[in-house]
XYZ file of C-alpha atoms in Angstrom:
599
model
C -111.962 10.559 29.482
C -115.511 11.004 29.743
C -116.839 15.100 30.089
C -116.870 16.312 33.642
C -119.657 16.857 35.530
C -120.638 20.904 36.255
C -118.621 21.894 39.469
C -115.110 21.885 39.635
C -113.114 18.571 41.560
C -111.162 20.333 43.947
C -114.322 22.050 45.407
C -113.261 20.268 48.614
C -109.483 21.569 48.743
C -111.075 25.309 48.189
C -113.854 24.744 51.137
C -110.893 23.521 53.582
C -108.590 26.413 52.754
C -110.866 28.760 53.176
C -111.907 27.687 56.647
C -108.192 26.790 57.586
C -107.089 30.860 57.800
C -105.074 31.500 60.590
C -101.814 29.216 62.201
C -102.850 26.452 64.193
C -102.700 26.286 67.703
C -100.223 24.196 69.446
C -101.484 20.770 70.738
C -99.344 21.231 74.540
C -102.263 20.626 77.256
C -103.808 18.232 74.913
C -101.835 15.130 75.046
C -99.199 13.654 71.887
C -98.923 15.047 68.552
C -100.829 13.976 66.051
C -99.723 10.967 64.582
C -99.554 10.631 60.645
C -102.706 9.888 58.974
C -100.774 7.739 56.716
C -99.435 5.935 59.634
C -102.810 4.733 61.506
C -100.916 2.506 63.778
C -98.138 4.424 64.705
C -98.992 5.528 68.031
C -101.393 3.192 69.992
C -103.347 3.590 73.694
C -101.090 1.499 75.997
C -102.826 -1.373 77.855
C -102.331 -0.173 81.064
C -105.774 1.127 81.561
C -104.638 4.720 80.675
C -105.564 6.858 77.452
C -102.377 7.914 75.961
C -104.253 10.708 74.051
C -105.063 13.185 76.632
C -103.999 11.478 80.212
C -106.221 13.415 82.698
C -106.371 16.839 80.917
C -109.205 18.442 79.171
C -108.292 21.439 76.954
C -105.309 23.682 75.990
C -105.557 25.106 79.481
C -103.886 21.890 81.280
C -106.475 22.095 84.199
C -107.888 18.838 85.148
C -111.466 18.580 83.060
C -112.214 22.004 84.044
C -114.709 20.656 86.914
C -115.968 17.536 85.040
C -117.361 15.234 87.065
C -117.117 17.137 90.091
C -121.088 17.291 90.102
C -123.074 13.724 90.054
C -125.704 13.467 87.987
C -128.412 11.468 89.636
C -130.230 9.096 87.179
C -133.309 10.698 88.384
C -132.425 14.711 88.634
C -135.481 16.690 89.416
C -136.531 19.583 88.080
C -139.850 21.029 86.399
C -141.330 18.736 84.796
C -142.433 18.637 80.608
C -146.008 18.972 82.547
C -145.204 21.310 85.073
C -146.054 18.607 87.660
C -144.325 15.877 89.687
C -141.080 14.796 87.319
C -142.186 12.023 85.359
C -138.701 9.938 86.136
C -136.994 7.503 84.017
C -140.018 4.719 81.870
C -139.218 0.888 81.885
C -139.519 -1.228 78.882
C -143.427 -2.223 78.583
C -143.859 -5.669 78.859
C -144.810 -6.794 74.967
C -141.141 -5.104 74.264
C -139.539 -6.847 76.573
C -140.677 -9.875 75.572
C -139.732 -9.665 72.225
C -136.243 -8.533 73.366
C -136.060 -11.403 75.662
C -132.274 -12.515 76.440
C -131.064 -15.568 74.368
C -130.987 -18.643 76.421
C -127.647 -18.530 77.092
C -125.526 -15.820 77.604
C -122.237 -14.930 75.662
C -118.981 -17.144 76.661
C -117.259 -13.932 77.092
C -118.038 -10.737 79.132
C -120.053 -8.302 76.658
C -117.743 -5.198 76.084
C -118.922 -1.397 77.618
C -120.115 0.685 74.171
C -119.428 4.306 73.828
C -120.697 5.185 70.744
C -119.988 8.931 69.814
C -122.196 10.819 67.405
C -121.056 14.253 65.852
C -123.511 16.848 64.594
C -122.482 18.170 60.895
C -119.299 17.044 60.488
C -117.564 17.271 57.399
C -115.608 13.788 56.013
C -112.578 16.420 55.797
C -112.999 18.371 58.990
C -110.337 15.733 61.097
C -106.755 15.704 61.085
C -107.158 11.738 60.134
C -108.899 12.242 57.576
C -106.443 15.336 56.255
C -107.579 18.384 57.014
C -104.341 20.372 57.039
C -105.686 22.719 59.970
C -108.067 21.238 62.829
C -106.986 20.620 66.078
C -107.849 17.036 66.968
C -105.541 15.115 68.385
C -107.799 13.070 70.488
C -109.782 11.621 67.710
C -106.717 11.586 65.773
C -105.106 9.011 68.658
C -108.019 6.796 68.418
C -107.801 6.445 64.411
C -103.848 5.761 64.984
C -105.131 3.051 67.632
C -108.021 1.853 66.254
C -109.761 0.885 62.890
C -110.209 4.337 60.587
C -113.173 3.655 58.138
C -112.904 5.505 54.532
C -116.427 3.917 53.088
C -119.159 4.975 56.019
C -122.104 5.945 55.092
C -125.517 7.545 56.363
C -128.551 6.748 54.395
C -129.855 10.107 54.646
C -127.441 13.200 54.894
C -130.471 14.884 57.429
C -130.709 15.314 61.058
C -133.730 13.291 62.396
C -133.564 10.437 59.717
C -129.953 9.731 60.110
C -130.522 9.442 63.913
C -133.338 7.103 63.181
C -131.384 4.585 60.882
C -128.580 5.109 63.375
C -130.818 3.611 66.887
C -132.838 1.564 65.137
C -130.865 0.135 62.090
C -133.646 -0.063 59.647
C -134.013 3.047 56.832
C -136.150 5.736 58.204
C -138.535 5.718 55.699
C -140.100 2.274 57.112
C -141.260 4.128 60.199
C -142.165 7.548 58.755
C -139.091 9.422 59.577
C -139.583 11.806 56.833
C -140.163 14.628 55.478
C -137.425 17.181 56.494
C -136.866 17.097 60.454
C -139.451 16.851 63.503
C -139.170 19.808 65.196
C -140.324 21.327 69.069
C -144.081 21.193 68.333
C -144.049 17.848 66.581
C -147.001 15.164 67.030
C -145.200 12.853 65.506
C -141.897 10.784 67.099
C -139.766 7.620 66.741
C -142.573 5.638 66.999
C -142.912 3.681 70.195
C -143.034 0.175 68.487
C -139.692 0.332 66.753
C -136.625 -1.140 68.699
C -133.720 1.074 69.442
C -130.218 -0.182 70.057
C -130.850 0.925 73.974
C -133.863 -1.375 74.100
C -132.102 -4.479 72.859
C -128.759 -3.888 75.250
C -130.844 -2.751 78.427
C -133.125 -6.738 77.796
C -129.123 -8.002 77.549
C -128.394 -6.327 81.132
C -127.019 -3.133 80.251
C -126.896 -0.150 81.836
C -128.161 2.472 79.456
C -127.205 6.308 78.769
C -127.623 8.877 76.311
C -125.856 12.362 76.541
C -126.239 15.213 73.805
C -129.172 16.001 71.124
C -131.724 13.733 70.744
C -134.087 15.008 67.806
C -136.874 12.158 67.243
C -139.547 14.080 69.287
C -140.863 14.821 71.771
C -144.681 14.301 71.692
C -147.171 14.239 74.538
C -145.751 14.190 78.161
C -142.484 13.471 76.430
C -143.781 10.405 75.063
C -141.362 9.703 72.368
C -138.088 11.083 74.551
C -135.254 8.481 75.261
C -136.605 7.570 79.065
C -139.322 5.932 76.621
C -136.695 4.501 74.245
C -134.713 2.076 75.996
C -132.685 4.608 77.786
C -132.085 4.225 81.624
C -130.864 8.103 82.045
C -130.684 10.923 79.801
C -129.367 14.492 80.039
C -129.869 16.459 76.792
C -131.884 18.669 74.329
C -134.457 17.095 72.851
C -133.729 18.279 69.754
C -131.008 20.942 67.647
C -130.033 23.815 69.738
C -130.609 26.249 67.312
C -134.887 25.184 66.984
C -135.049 28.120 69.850
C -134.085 31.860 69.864
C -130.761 32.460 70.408
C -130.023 35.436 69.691
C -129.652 36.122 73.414
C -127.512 33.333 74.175
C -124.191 33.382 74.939
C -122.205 30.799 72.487
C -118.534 31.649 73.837
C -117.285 32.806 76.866
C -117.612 35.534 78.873
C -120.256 37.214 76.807
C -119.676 36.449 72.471
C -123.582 35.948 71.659
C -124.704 33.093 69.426
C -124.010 34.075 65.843
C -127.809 34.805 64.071
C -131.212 34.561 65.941
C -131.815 30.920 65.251
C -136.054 29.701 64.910
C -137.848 32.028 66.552
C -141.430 32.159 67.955
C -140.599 28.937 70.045
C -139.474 28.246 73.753
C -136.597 28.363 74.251
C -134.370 25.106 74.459
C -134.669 23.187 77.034
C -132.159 20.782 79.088
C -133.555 17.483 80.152
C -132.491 15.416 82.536
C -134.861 12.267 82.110
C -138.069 13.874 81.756
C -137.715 16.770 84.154
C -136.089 20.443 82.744
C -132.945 21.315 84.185
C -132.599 24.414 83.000
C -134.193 26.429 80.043
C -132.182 27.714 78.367
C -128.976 25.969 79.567
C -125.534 28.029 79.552
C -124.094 26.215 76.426
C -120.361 26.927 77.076
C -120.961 24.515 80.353
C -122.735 22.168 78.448
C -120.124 19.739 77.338
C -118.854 19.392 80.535
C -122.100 18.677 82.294
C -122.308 15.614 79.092
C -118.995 14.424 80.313
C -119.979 14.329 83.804
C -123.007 12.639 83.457
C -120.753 10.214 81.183
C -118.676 9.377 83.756
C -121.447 9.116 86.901
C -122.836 6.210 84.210
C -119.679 4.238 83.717
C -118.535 4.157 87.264
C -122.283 3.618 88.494
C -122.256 0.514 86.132
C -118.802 -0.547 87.098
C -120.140 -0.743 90.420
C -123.404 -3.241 89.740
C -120.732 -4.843 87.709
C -122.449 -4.498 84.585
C -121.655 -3.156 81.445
C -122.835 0.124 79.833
C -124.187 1.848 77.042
C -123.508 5.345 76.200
C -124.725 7.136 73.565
C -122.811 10.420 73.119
C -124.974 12.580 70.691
C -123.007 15.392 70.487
C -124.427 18.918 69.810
C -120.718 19.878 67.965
C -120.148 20.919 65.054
C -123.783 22.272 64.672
C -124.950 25.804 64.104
C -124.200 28.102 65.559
C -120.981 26.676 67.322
C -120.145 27.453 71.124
C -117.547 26.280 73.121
C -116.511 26.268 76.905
C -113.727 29.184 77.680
C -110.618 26.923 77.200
C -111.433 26.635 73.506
C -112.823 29.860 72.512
C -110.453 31.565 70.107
C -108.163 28.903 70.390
C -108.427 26.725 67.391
C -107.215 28.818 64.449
C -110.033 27.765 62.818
C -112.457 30.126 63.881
C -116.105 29.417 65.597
C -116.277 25.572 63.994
C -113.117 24.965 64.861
C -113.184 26.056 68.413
C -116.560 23.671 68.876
C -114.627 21.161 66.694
C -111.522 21.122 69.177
C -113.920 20.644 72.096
C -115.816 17.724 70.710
C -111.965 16.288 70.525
C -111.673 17.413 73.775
C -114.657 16.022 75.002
C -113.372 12.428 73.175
C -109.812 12.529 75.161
C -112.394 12.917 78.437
C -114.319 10.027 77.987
C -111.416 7.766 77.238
C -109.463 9.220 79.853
C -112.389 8.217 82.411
C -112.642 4.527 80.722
C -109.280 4.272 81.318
C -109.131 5.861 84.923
C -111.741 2.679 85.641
C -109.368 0.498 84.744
C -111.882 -0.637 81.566
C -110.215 0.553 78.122
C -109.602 -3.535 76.877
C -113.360 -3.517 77.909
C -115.003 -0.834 76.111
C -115.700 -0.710 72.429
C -115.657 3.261 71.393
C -116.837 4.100 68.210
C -117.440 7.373 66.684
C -119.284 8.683 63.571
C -121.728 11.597 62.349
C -124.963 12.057 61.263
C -124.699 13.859 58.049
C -122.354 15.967 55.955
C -121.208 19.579 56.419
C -123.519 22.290 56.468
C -121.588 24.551 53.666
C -123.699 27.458 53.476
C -122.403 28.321 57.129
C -119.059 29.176 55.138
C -116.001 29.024 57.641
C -118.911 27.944 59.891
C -120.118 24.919 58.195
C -117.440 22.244 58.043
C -115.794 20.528 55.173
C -116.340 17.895 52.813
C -112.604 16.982 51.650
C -112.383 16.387 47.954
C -116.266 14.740 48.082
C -118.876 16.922 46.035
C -121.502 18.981 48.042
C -122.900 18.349 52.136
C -125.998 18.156 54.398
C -129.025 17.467 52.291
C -127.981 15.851 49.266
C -127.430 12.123 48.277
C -123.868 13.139 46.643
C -121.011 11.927 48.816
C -120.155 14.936 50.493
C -123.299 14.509 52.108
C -123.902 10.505 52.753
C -120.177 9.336 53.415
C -119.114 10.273 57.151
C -115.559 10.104 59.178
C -115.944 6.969 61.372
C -113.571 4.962 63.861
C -113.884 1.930 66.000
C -111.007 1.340 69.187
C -111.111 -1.309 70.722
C -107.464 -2.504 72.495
C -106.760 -5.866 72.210
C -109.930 -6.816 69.830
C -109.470 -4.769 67.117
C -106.284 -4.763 65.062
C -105.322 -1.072 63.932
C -105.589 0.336 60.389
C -107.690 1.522 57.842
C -110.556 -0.355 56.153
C -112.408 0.455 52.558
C -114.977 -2.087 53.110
C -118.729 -0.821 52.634
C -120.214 -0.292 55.758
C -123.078 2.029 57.363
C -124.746 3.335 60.114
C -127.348 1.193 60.001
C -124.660 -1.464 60.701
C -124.019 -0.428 64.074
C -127.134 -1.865 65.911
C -126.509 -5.718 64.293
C -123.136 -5.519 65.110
C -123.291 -4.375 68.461
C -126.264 -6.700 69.136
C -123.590 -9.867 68.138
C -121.120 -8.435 70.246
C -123.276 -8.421 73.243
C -124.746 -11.544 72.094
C -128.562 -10.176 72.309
C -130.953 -11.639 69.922
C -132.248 -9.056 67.030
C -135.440 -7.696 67.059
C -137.881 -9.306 64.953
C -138.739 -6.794 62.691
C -136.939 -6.060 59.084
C -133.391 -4.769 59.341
C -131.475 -2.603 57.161
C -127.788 -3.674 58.372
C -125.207 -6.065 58.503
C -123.355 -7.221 61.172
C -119.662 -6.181 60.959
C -118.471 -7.656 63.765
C -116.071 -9.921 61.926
C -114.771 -6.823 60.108
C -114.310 -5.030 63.346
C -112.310 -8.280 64.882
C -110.353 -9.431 62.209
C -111.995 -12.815 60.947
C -113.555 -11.326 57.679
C -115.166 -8.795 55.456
C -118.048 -6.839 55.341
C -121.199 -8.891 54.283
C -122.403 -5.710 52.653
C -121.950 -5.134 49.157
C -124.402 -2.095 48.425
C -125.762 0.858 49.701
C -128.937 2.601 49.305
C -129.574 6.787 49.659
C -133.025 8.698 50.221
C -133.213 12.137 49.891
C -134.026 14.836 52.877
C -138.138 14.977 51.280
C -138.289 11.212 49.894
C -141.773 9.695 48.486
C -142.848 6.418 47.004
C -143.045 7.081 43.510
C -139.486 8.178 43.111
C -137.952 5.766 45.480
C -134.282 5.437 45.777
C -132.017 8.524 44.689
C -128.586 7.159 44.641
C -127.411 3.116 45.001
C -123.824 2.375 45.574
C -122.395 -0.996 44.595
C -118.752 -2.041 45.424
C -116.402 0.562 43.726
C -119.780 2.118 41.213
C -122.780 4.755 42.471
C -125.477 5.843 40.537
C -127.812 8.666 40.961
C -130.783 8.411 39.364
C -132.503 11.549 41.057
C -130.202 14.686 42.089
C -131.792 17.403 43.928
C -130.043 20.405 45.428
C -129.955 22.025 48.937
C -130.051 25.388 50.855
C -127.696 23.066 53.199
C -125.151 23.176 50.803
C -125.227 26.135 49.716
C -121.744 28.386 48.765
C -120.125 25.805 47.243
C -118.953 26.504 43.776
C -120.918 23.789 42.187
C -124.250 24.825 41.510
C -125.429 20.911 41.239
C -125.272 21.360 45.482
C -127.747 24.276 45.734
C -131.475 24.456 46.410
C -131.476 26.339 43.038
C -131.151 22.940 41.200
C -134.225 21.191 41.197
C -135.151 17.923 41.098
C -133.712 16.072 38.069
C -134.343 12.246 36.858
C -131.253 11.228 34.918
C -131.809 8.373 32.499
C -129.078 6.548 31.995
C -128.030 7.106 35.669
C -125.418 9.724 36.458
C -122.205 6.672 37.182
C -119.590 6.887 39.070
C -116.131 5.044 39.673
C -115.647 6.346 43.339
C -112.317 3.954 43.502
C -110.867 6.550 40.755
C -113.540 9.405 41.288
C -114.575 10.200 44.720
C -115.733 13.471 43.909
C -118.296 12.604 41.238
C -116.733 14.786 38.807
C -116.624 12.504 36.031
C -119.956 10.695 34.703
C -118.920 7.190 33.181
C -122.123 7.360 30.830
C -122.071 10.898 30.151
C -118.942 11.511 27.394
C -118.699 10.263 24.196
C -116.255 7.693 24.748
C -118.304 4.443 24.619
C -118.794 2.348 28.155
C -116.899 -0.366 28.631
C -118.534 -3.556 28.821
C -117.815 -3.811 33.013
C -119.584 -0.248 32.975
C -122.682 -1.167 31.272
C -123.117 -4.291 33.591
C -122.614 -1.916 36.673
C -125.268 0.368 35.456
C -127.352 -2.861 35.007
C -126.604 -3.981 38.531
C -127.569 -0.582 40.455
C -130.678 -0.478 38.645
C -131.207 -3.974 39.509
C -130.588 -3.057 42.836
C -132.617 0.030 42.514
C -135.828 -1.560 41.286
C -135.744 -4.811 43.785
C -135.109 -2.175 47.161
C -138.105 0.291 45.643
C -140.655 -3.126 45.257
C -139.689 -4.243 49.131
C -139.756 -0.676 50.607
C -143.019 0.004 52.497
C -142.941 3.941 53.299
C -144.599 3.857 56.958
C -146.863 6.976 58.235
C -145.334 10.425 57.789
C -144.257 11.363 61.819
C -143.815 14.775 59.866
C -146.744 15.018 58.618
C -149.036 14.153 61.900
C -148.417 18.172 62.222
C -147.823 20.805 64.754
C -148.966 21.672 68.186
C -148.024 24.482 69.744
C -148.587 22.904 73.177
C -146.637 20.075 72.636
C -143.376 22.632 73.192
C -141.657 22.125 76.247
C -141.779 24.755 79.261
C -140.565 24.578 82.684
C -143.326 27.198 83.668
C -146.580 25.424 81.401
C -149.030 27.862 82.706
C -147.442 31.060 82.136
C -147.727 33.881 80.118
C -146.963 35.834 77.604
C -145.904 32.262 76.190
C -143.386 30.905 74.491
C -141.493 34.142 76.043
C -142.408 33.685 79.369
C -140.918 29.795 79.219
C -137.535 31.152 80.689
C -135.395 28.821 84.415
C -132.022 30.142 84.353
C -129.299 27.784 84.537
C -127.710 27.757 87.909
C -124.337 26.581 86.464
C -124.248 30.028 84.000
């Protein structure tokens, strides 16, 4: 056996036993019991048109959604504006974009399905009971593994905030449109550049109607010219970016009055809730906040239902990020402390949206899928999340950071169980494209379509994967290439992300390295990356060699093809750019302060 790696391999069985103290709370109020993970399709939505997971409660309470959807939502809510003037309201498709998302000739034999596609914030590949964690409380996303297709190979191509959401929209790697360095944050220039095509743009030209709840995180830039109004979204209610890039050390994270844990970025406005491109509220009460998403979730479905068209949602969650908050029938409920109380409303929040697909009548209609955008944020501790037995999180190219819990439910189109095929993010926009049977955008695309994965009638065309690191550049390329069962790192950098792990390979402390050979892994025997194939002084097999060949291979063709576009990061900061409900006021940012009229 080849010498181990530095770090020990059940850093991921520590992490989740740390953060599992307490007995867990009883699931009553919140629909069935978990079902085996070993058992994915032992329990399964019935066809009815009702969610079997949580029928028509949300939370341990047993009251009915706690006021969801008992306020509308109107695609066009007014409010102060990112100017201070007349709302700017929802912005159309320009014409050149339309016309190179114009519809196919003919449209799809079959009715395109409703998407829900769910997106966690720093979510561990170990923090769900599906995927094993012997503590969390989630039996709603638990229910749509056991009904659905589970994924144990999903990757992000960077474990980072605003790149992963990038890759994610747009299905090309973020370094093509200057998604990099680090994360945009509220004085940005820069933004998902205008000329790129999200997934919204290409299902709005196919007749969708379009939503986005939750964090959005790819700027904000002049008048709000990069927010998702301009981005193919019909209506949006959200924070344009993290909710901790805003002081929040006055905030209240839990109900009735448990302040946000740590002061968060200060010397910036506070954050800001959008709806469209008008403020709402600044900052917003975040224990209400889910429940205003789910509302707004549900005004879109039954508002498309009605034009008898299909929708888009795109349900960016703000859980599991730092610092966690929850609504009051989660606080101190979980037995998991602060993560898990924000984890077992993002459940919650799951078993709410299916519940209203299925009160419409529209669950054999609606594709649901549900992911993350990058690995847990360890140095939290108990408030970071959990990687499982996969080394470090957030910020590193190791697996702990890259390979993310993801599910796909579909009754009556997709078949349940668990898949190990390769598959990634940047899948999602080619597959959901040939679902809806919209053309592709004619640009360079960094995914496969998986639809025949999804359905039943084949295997994933993709046989490799490709990971950047948080700060990538030209010269160094690629860090890490995965290739069926065999990953190689050829860079390895650290990260304060993952901090307080007991491998010191995960920390900011260890600098960038170049390993030549490759660090190699067998992730069918070794999904830890404990044990380097090339590092011992047992000779490589023959089959080991010709992997290392491959990757490099692999490596060297994806580095010569990669054009890096202009830095958004680096067009800089303005101070001005930050939104304020009150733009002319002073002493600024302080004074940028419209209570919430839902605290």
């Amino acid at each position: 056996m080849p010498d181990p790696e530095p770090g020990p391999p059940a850093e991921g069985d520590r992490i989740c036993a740390r953060e599992s103290g307490g007995v867990p709370v009883p699931e009553e109020g919140l629909g069935e019991s978990r079902p085996s993970p070993r058992s994915p399709g032992s329990v399964r939505p019935r066809s009815s048109g009702t969610w079997s997971g949580s029928p028509g409660v949300w939370g341990p309470s047993g009251g009915r959604y706690l006021g969801l959807g008992s306020r509308k939502e109107p695609a066009g809510a007014q409010g102060p504006s990112l100017s201070g003037g007349r709302p700017l309201g929802p912005v159309s498709m320009g014409a050149p974009r339309t016309l190179l998302l114009a519809l196919a000739a003919g449209l799809a034999a079959a009715r395109p399905p409703n998407i829900v596609l769910i997106f966690a914030d720093d979510l561990g590949y170990g923090d769900l009971g599906c995927y094993g964690h012997p503590s969390s409380t989630t039996p709603n996303l638990d229910q749509l593994a056991a009904g659905g297709l589970r994924f144990t190979d999903f990757y992000v191509p960077v474990s980072l905030c605003t790149p992963s959401r990038a890759a994610l929209l747009t299905g090309r790697l973020p370094v093509r449109m200057g998604m990099y360095p680090g994360v945009l944050v509220p004085s940005s220039r820069g933004g998902l550049p205008l000329e790129e095509v999200t997934l919204a743009e290409v299902l709005a030209a196919q007749g969708y109607l379009t939503g986005m709840a939750g964090k959005w995180h790819l700027g904000v830039g002049p008048e709000g010219a990069f927010l998702p109004p301009h981005q193919g979204f019909h209506r949006f209610l959200g924070i344009p970016y993290s909710h901790d890039q805003g002081p929040c050390q006055n905030l209240t994270c839990f109900p009735p009055d448990t302040p946000c844990d740590g002061g968060c970025d200060q010397g910036l406005v506070p954050i800001p809730l959008l709806a469209n491109l008008s403020v709402e509220a600044q900052p917003p009460w975040l224990p209400g906040l889910e429940a205003r998403y789910i509302a707004f979730a549900r005004d879109l479905m039954a508002d498309a239902q009605r034009q008898d068209r299909p929708f888009f949602l795109y349900y960016a969650s703000h859980h599991t990020h730092y610092p966690q908050f929850s609504g009051q029938s989660f606080a101190e409920r979980s037995g998991r402390g602060p993560f898990g109380d924000s984890l077992m409303e993002l459940d919650a929040a799951v078993g709410a949206l299916m519940t209203a697909i299925g009160d419409l009548g529209l669950l054999e209609e609606t594709l649901v899928i549900f992911t993350a955008d990058n690995g847990p944020e360890t140095m939290r501790m108990s408030r970071g999340g959990c990687s499982g037995l996969l080394r470090c999180g957030k910020g590193t190219t190791y697996e702990g950071g890259v390979r993310e819990p993801a599910l796909a439910f579909w009754p009556g189109h997709i078949t349940p169980g668990v898949t190990h095929e390769l598959s990634s993010s940047l899948d999602l926009l080619p597959t959901l494209a040939a679902l809806a049977g919209a053309p592709l955008p004619n640009v360079t695309l960094d995914g496969f379509d998986l639809s025949p994965l999804l359905l039943g009638t084949g295997k994933s065309p993709r046989q490799s994967l490709f990971f950047y690191p948080s700060y990538p550049d030209e010269v160094r390329g690629v860090f890490a290439v995965r290739s069926g069962k065999y990953k190689a790192h050829f860079f390895t950098q650290g990260s304060a992300h993952s901090e307080t792990t007991p491998d010191p390979a995960c920390h900011a402390s260890s600098s960038l390295t170049a390993h030549e050979p490759p660090l190699l892994y067998d992730l069918s025997e070794d999904p830890g990356e404990n044990y380097n194939l090339l590092g011992g002084v047992a000779k490589a097999t023959p089959e080991v060699l010709q992997a290392m060949k491959q990757l490099q291979l692999l490596k060297a063709q994806l580095d010569a093809s990669v054009t890096f576009g202009p830095s958004q990061v680096a067009r800089g900061e303005d101070p001005n750019l930050q939104i304020c409900c009150q733009p002319s006021c002073t002493p600024h940012p302080a004074c940028c302060h419209c209570p919430d009229p839902h605290a």
